[in-house]
Short mmCIF file of C-alpha atoms and ligand atoms in Angstrom, two decimals:
data_model
loop_
_atom_site.label_atom_id
_atom_site.label_comp_id
_atom_site.label_asym_id
_atom_site.label_seq_id
_atom_site.Cartn_x
_atom_site.Cartn_y
_atom_site.Cartn_z
CA MET A 485 94.37 94.18 125.04
CA ARG A 486 92.95 90.99 124.64
CA ILE A 487 93.84 89.75 120.74
CA ALA A 488 90.74 88.24 120.11
CA ASP A 489 88.89 91.66 119.56
CA LEU A 490 92.41 92.96 117.22
CA TYR A 491 90.39 90.70 114.66
CA LYS A 492 87.25 92.31 115.22
CA GLN A 493 89.05 95.36 114.31
CA LYS A 494 91.25 94.91 111.08
CA ARG A 495 92.13 91.79 109.17
CA PRO A 496 95.05 90.14 108.40
CA VAL A 497 96.33 90.64 111.92
CA VAL A 498 99.32 90.69 111.49
CA SER A 499 101.94 89.22 114.26
CA LEU A 500 105.82 88.42 114.79
CA GLU A 501 106.90 85.22 117.13
CA ILE A 502 110.14 85.69 118.72
CA PHE A 503 111.41 83.40 121.26
CA PRO A 504 114.06 84.11 124.96
CA PRO A 505 117.79 83.84 125.48
CA LYS A 506 119.59 81.50 127.02
CA LYS A 507 118.79 81.03 130.27
CA ASP A 508 121.87 82.26 131.56
CA GLN A 509 121.23 85.27 129.55
CA GLY A 510 118.03 88.04 130.69
CA PRO A 511 115.38 90.19 128.70
CA GLU A 512 118.27 92.11 128.33
CA SER A 513 120.22 90.06 126.23
CA ILE A 514 117.77 91.28 123.77
CA LEU A 515 116.43 94.57 124.16
CA ASP A 516 117.56 95.57 121.15
CA THR A 517 115.62 93.22 119.04
CA LEU A 518 112.90 94.23 121.42
CA GLU A 519 112.94 97.21 120.47
CA ALA A 520 113.30 97.25 116.52
CA MET A 521 110.48 94.68 116.54
CA THR A 522 108.61 96.71 118.78
CA ASP A 523 109.67 99.86 116.32
CA LEU A 524 107.77 97.46 113.74
CA ARG A 525 104.16 98.38 115.29
CA PRO A 526 102.72 94.58 114.72
CA ASP A 527 99.21 93.84 115.83
CA PHE A 528 100.92 91.44 118.38
CA ILE A 529 104.37 89.99 119.48
CA SER A 530 104.38 86.16 120.64
CA VAL A 531 107.02 84.86 123.28
CA THR A 532 108.14 80.56 122.74
CA TYR A 533 108.35 79.23 125.93
CA SER A 534 111.12 75.96 126.36
CA ALA A 535 109.96 73.98 129.28
CA GLY A 536 113.51 72.98 128.78
CA GLY A 537 117.07 73.98 127.15
CA SER A 538 116.16 78.04 126.09
CA GLY A 539 114.26 80.23 127.68
CA GLY A 540 111.15 78.99 130.48
CA SER A 541 108.48 80.46 131.68
CA ASP A 542 110.06 83.19 133.47
CA ILE A 543 111.84 84.83 130.80
CA THR A 544 109.14 84.29 128.51
CA LEU A 545 106.68 86.44 130.80
CA ASP A 546 108.95 89.27 131.80
CA ILE A 547 110.11 89.87 128.07
CA ALA A 548 105.87 89.38 126.42
CA GLY A 549 105.63 91.80 130.08
CA ILE A 550 108.32 94.34 128.55
CA ILE A 551 106.79 94.14 125.08
CA LYS A 552 103.22 95.07 126.72
CA GLU A 553 104.27 97.12 129.23
CA ARG A 554 107.28 99.21 128.00
CA TYR A 555 106.77 99.51 123.95
CA GLY A 556 103.25 99.43 124.08
CA VAL A 557 102.56 96.16 121.77
CA GLU A 558 100.18 93.67 122.89
CA ALA A 559 102.27 90.27 123.22
CA LEU A 560 101.51 86.92 123.81
CA PRO A 561 103.67 84.38 126.34
CA HIS A 562 103.18 80.63 125.01
CA LEU A 563 103.10 78.25 127.93
CA THR A 564 103.45 74.43 127.75
CA CYS A 565 101.65 71.76 129.89
CA ILE A 566 102.81 68.13 129.24
CA GLN A 567 106.16 68.51 131.06
CA SER A 568 104.66 71.00 134.15
CA THR A 569 101.84 69.45 136.86
CA PRO A 570 99.12 71.73 137.13
CA GLN A 571 99.90 73.67 140.55
CA ALA A 572 103.21 74.58 138.15
CA VAL A 573 100.81 76.03 135.72
CA GLU A 574 98.26 77.48 137.54
CA GLU A 575 101.39 79.53 139.18
CA ARG A 576 102.75 80.76 135.78
CA LEU A 577 99.13 82.32 135.12
CA ASP A 578 99.04 84.19 138.03
CA LYS A 579 102.79 84.66 137.41
CA LEU A 580 101.07 86.18 133.82
CA LEU A 581 98.31 88.09 134.51
CA SER A 582 100.39 89.52 138.36
CA LYS A 583 101.91 91.66 134.25
CA GLY A 584 99.16 93.26 133.23
CA LEU A 585 99.06 90.63 130.25
CA GLN A 586 95.59 89.64 128.95
CA ASN A 587 96.59 86.59 125.90
CA VAL A 588 98.11 82.98 125.69
CA MET A 589 99.40 80.63 123.56
CA ALA A 590 97.79 77.41 125.34
CA LEU A 591 100.37 74.82 123.91
CA ARG A 592 101.02 70.80 125.12
CA GLY A 593 103.92 71.10 123.92
CA ASP A 594 106.65 68.04 122.89
CA LEU A 595 106.98 65.85 124.63
CA PRO A 596 110.49 64.84 126.49
CA ALA A 597 112.90 63.82 123.76
CA ASP A 598 114.57 61.67 126.37
CA GLY A 599 111.58 59.32 126.31
CA SER A 600 110.36 60.65 130.79
CA LEU A 601 106.93 60.90 131.38
CA PRO A 602 105.46 63.79 132.28
CA PRO A 603 104.37 64.88 135.63
CA GLU A 604 102.18 63.12 137.48
CA GLY A 605 98.90 64.77 136.76
CA ALA A 606 100.05 67.36 133.39
CA TYR A 607 97.40 68.26 130.97
CA THR A 608 97.45 65.36 127.98
CA TYR A 609 96.68 68.28 125.63
CA ALA A 610 96.64 71.64 124.76
CA LYS A 611 92.78 71.31 125.22
CA ASP A 612 93.14 70.13 128.46
CA LEU A 613 95.43 72.72 129.29
CA ILE A 614 92.82 75.57 127.48
CA ALA A 615 89.65 74.22 129.78
CA ALA A 616 91.30 74.83 132.31
CA ILE A 617 92.27 78.22 131.91
CA LYS A 618 88.88 79.05 130.53
CA ALA A 619 87.16 77.72 133.32
CA ARG A 620 90.24 78.95 136.13
CA HIS A 621 90.85 82.45 134.11
CA PRO A 622 88.13 83.45 131.82
CA GLU A 623 89.62 86.81 131.04
CA LEU A 624 92.58 85.37 129.75
CA CYS A 625 92.34 85.99 125.36
CA ILE A 626 92.98 81.92 124.51
CA GLY A 627 95.49 81.32 121.48
CA GLY A 628 96.05 77.54 120.05
CA ALA A 629 97.72 75.63 117.29
CA ALA A 630 96.87 74.83 114.43
CA TYR A 631 98.81 72.90 111.77
CA ALA A 632 97.19 73.07 107.99
CA GLU A 633 98.47 70.29 107.06
CA GLY A 634 98.15 68.56 110.38
CA HIS A 635 100.59 67.82 112.87
CA ILE A 636 103.79 65.62 111.92
CA THR A 637 101.70 62.83 114.84
CA CYS A 638 98.47 63.27 113.76
CA ASP A 639 97.34 60.31 110.98
CA SER A 640 94.34 62.32 108.70
CA MET A 641 92.85 65.63 107.80
CA GLU A 642 89.74 64.53 109.60
CA GLU A 643 91.13 63.67 112.49
CA ASN A 644 93.04 67.16 112.39
CA LEU A 645 90.46 69.04 112.31
CA SER A 646 88.23 67.07 114.68
CA HIS A 647 91.32 68.36 117.18
CA LEU A 648 90.95 71.63 116.37
CA ARG A 649 87.69 71.88 117.17
CA GLN A 650 88.04 70.43 121.12
CA LYS A 651 89.98 73.27 121.71
CA GLU A 652 87.45 75.23 119.91
CA GLU A 653 85.35 74.08 122.57
CA ALA A 654 87.61 74.29 125.50
CA GLY A 655 87.55 77.92 124.71
CA ALA A 656 89.93 78.77 122.67
CA ASP A 657 89.14 82.30 120.54
CA PHE A 658 91.74 82.32 118.08
CA PHE A 659 94.89 80.06 116.14
CA VAL A 660 97.68 80.31 114.48
CA THR A 661 99.54 77.62 112.42
CA GLN A 662 102.68 75.69 112.59
CA LEU A 663 104.87 76.65 109.30
CA PHE A 664 103.97 75.99 106.17
CA PHE A 665 105.94 76.40 102.68
CA ASP A 666 102.44 75.87 100.21
CA ASN A 667 99.89 78.41 100.48
CA GLU A 668 97.10 75.66 98.27
CA MET A 669 98.00 73.85 101.45
CA PHE A 670 96.79 76.78 103.71
CA TYR A 671 93.65 77.41 101.38
CA ARG A 672 92.63 73.65 101.35
CA PHE A 673 92.50 73.32 105.40
CA HIS A 674 90.98 76.76 106.64
CA GLU A 675 88.10 75.77 104.04
CA ALA A 676 87.85 72.69 105.33
CA ALA A 677 87.73 74.30 109.37
CA ARG A 678 85.32 75.37 107.80
CA LYS A 679 83.24 73.29 106.60
CA ALA A 680 83.96 71.38 109.93
CA GLY A 681 82.49 74.47 112.14
CA ILE A 682 85.02 75.49 113.24
CA LYS A 683 84.33 79.75 113.50
CA ALA A 684 87.88 81.59 115.27
CA PRO A 685 89.91 83.37 114.09
CA ILE A 686 93.47 81.08 111.96
CA SER A 687 96.17 83.58 111.13
CA ALA A 688 98.63 81.94 108.99
CA GLY A 689 102.36 80.77 109.57
CA VAL A 690 105.08 81.79 107.77
CA MET A 691 108.46 81.42 107.83
CA PRO A 692 111.07 82.54 106.19
CA ILE A 693 114.12 79.82 104.74
CA LEU A 694 117.40 81.35 105.68
CA GLY A 695 119.46 78.72 105.32
CA ARG A 696 119.87 74.80 104.45
CA SER A 697 120.35 73.29 107.75
CA GLN A 698 116.87 75.39 109.49
CA ILE A 699 115.30 73.67 106.52
CA GLN A 700 115.99 70.40 106.96
CA LYS A 701 114.78 70.86 110.71
CA MET A 702 111.45 71.93 109.74
CA ILE A 703 110.46 69.19 107.92
CA PHE A 704 112.10 67.00 110.20
CA MET A 705 109.64 68.33 113.08
CA CYS A 706 106.88 69.90 112.20
CA GLY A 707 106.64 67.66 108.36
CA ALA A 708 105.79 70.59 106.24
CA SER A 709 105.72 70.36 102.79
CA LEU A 710 108.61 71.63 100.69
CA PRO A 711 107.59 73.28 97.22
CA SER A 712 110.48 72.62 94.69
CA ARG A 713 111.23 76.18 94.06
CA ILE A 714 112.62 76.12 97.34
CA ILE A 715 114.77 73.50 96.71
CA ARG A 716 115.94 75.15 93.76
CA ILE A 717 116.73 78.31 96.09
CA LEU A 718 118.48 76.51 98.42
CA ASN A 719 120.70 75.38 95.57
CA LYS A 720 121.77 78.16 94.12
CA TYR A 721 122.37 80.45 96.33
CA GLU A 722 124.71 77.04 98.49
CA ASN A 723 127.24 79.49 98.77
CA ASP A 724 125.72 83.21 99.68
CA PRO A 725 124.19 83.16 103.14
CA ASP A 726 122.91 86.94 102.07
CA GLY A 727 121.72 86.27 98.87
CA LEU A 728 120.12 83.44 100.74
CA VAL A 729 118.30 85.10 102.98
CA LYS A 730 117.22 88.06 101.02
CA ALA A 731 115.69 84.52 98.74
CA GLY A 732 113.95 84.42 102.16
CA ILE A 733 112.74 87.40 102.43
CA GLU A 734 111.30 87.24 98.87
CA TYR A 735 109.65 84.10 99.04
CA SER A 736 107.68 84.70 102.38
CA SER A 737 106.89 87.84 101.55
CA GLU A 738 105.31 86.86 98.66
CA GLN A 739 103.25 83.96 101.27
CA LEU A 740 102.76 86.74 102.80
CA GLN A 741 100.48 88.92 99.77
CA GLY A 742 98.48 86.07 98.66
CA LEU A 743 97.18 85.11 102.24
CA ALA A 744 96.09 88.19 102.45
CA ALA A 745 94.92 88.77 98.42
CA HIS A 746 92.85 85.35 99.52
CA GLY A 747 91.59 86.81 102.87
CA ALA A 748 93.11 85.53 105.72
CA ASP A 749 92.53 86.28 109.11
CA GLY A 750 95.91 86.56 110.98
CA LEU A 751 99.73 86.53 109.35
CA HIS A 752 101.58 85.53 111.92
CA ILE A 753 105.79 85.41 110.69
CA TYR A 754 108.03 83.65 112.49
CA SER A 755 110.93 86.27 112.33
CA MET A 756 113.19 84.14 115.20
CA ASN A 757 114.23 87.40 116.37
CA ARG A 758 115.94 88.85 113.29
CA PRO A 759 114.27 92.77 113.24
CA ALA A 760 115.92 93.31 108.94
CA ILE A 761 113.57 90.01 108.04
CA ALA A 762 110.46 90.79 110.11
CA ARG A 763 111.00 94.72 108.51
CA GLY A 764 111.09 93.14 105.13
CA ASN A 765 107.61 90.69 105.70
CA LEU A 766 106.19 93.99 106.91
CA ALA A 767 107.47 96.05 104.43
CA ALA A 768 106.06 93.75 100.86
CA ILE A 769 102.87 93.41 103.49
CA ARG A 770 102.21 97.31 104.06
CA GLN A 771 102.96 98.15 100.33
CA GLY A 772 100.74 94.79 98.93
CA GLY A 773 97.92 97.26 101.40
CA ALA A 774 97.37 93.63 103.28
CA GLU A 775 96.74 96.10 106.11
CA ALA A 776 93.39 97.48 105.88
CA ALA A 777 91.28 98.48 108.21
CA ARG A 778 88.11 96.31 108.73
CA VAL A 779 85.21 97.85 106.83
P1 LIG B 1357 97.81 68.91 120.61
O1 LIG B 1357 96.24 69.81 120.15
O2 LIG B 1357 97.46 69.00 122.35
O3 LIG B 1357 98.44 67.86 119.12
C1 LIG B 1357 99.02 66.54 120.21
C2 LIG B 1357 99.11 65.34 119.20
O4 LIG B 1357 97.57 64.97 119.83
C3 LIG B 1357 98.37 65.91 118.02
O5 LIG B 1357 98.86 65.29 117.35
C4 LIG B 1357 96.82 66.19 117.85
O6 LIG B 1357 96.73 65.58 116.90
C5 LIG B 1357 97.12 64.77 119.14
N1 LIG B 1357 95.41 64.34 120.00
C6 LIG B 1357 94.87 65.90 119.98
N2 LIG B 1357 93.78 65.77 121.00
C7 LIG B 1357 93.77 64.56 121.19
C8 LIG B 1357 92.30 64.01 121.36
N3 LIG B 1357 91.48 64.65 122.45
N4 LIG B 1357 92.87 62.91 121.36
C9 LIG B 1357 94.02 62.01 120.57
N5 LIG B 1357 94.64 62.58 120.32
C10 LIG B 1357 94.33 64.48 120.25
N6 LIG B 1357 106.30 74.50 121.08
C11 LIG B 1357 106.99 74.85 122.14
O7 LIG B 1357 107.70 73.81 122.98
N7 LIG B 1357 107.17 76.23 122.51
C12 LIG B 1357 106.30 76.56 121.96
O8 LIG B 1357 106.10 77.83 122.53
C13 LIG B 1357 106.04 76.33 120.72
N8 LIG B 1357 105.22 77.56 120.14
C14 LIG B 1357 104.15 76.87 118.86
C15 LIG B 1357 103.30 77.88 117.87
C16 LIG B 1357 102.83 77.08 117.21
C17 LIG B 1357 101.28 78.54 116.81
C18 LIG B 1357 102.48 76.29 116.73
C19 LIG B 1357 101.82 75.41 115.28
C20 LIG B 1357 103.38 74.78 117.86
C21 LIG B 1357 104.02 75.63 118.99
N9 LIG B 1357 104.82 75.31 119.19
C22 LIG B 1357 105.42 75.12 120.53
C23 LIG B 1357 105.01 73.51 119.05
C24 LIG B 1357 104.00 72.55 120.05
O9 LIG B 1357 103.83 72.00 121.49
C25 LIG B 1357 103.65 71.12 119.03
O10 LIG B 1357 103.15 70.80 117.93
C26 LIG B 1357 102.80 69.73 119.85
O11 LIG B 1357 103.78 68.59 119.91
C27 LIG B 1357 101.85 69.60 120.41
O12 LIG B 1357 101.17 71.08 120.67
P2 LIG B 1357 99.57 71.59 120.58
O13 LIG B 1357 99.49 72.28 121.68
O14 LIG B 1357 99.17 71.34 119.01
O15 LIG B 1357 99.10 69.58 121.28
#
């Protein structure tokens, strides 16, 4: 099913994100995780893509295919473009279609950390990848990345929204935001996006806190603001990892309930291959009565 159609049927659309295992391990190494995640019956599961390091095109698509075929849950494989030639992108899209997948998350990806140049002809921005997919495979439903606090290399909210609008104009059918810890950031961004004429559904991305180093990494990677309540949680549970995970699930569950009450189009949980986290968050959303059929 095209994910864009899910947003027409219900709000909020609730999704989970997982990442593939390391390159030397196959999809079977995370079958237990896939089974537990799909058992929770989210509306879709997205699978990250890594041009280098762990994961990679084939395993991302293999896992997405298993989620859809074996477990009957809609899948959203991610695809980045900045480290690939257009021909390599096209080959991945052919493979995606051959697996019966109907959705793709089209991303630029991060620039190579070693400063090396993109391959000849690589798409410069996500909007270019989105336009190419739309032109060649109009049947595919395309997701794009959104940034409630602006992309870390983007200078202003005005530019952030203008780049988002370009992605919609290029053919993006829906958006998922980068994680944020302060819902006010999302509310302001969502309102501004609508005022800027962006009409596609926008799912709000929430990541439960698991530890101090994870938070530090995220803040430096994506520039998310850190509410003082999170700093207090990190201090309180400094020597109690289980207590911290519990408090992290509580904090993110409150975030998700608040977003649902505010009428968010979708809730996307960065569940990091941890079914217990996804379970806790989904239970909170469902208890809050947030997952309702659209009338
Ligand atoms: P773009 O939209 O191209 O933006 C990149 C930068 O260029 C931004 O600063 C933007 O403001 C700027 N820009 C855009 N258009 C223009 C223009 N016309 N002129 C000038 N500047 C412009 N990374 C992975 O490697 N694998 C993943 O699986 C993955 N999944 C993600 C999922 C989500 C929901 C999100 C939010 C991010 C994900 N990322 C992933 C990270 C993403 O690849 C990085 O944030 C990357 O730096 C930007 O990708 P993008 O698709 O937003 O690029």
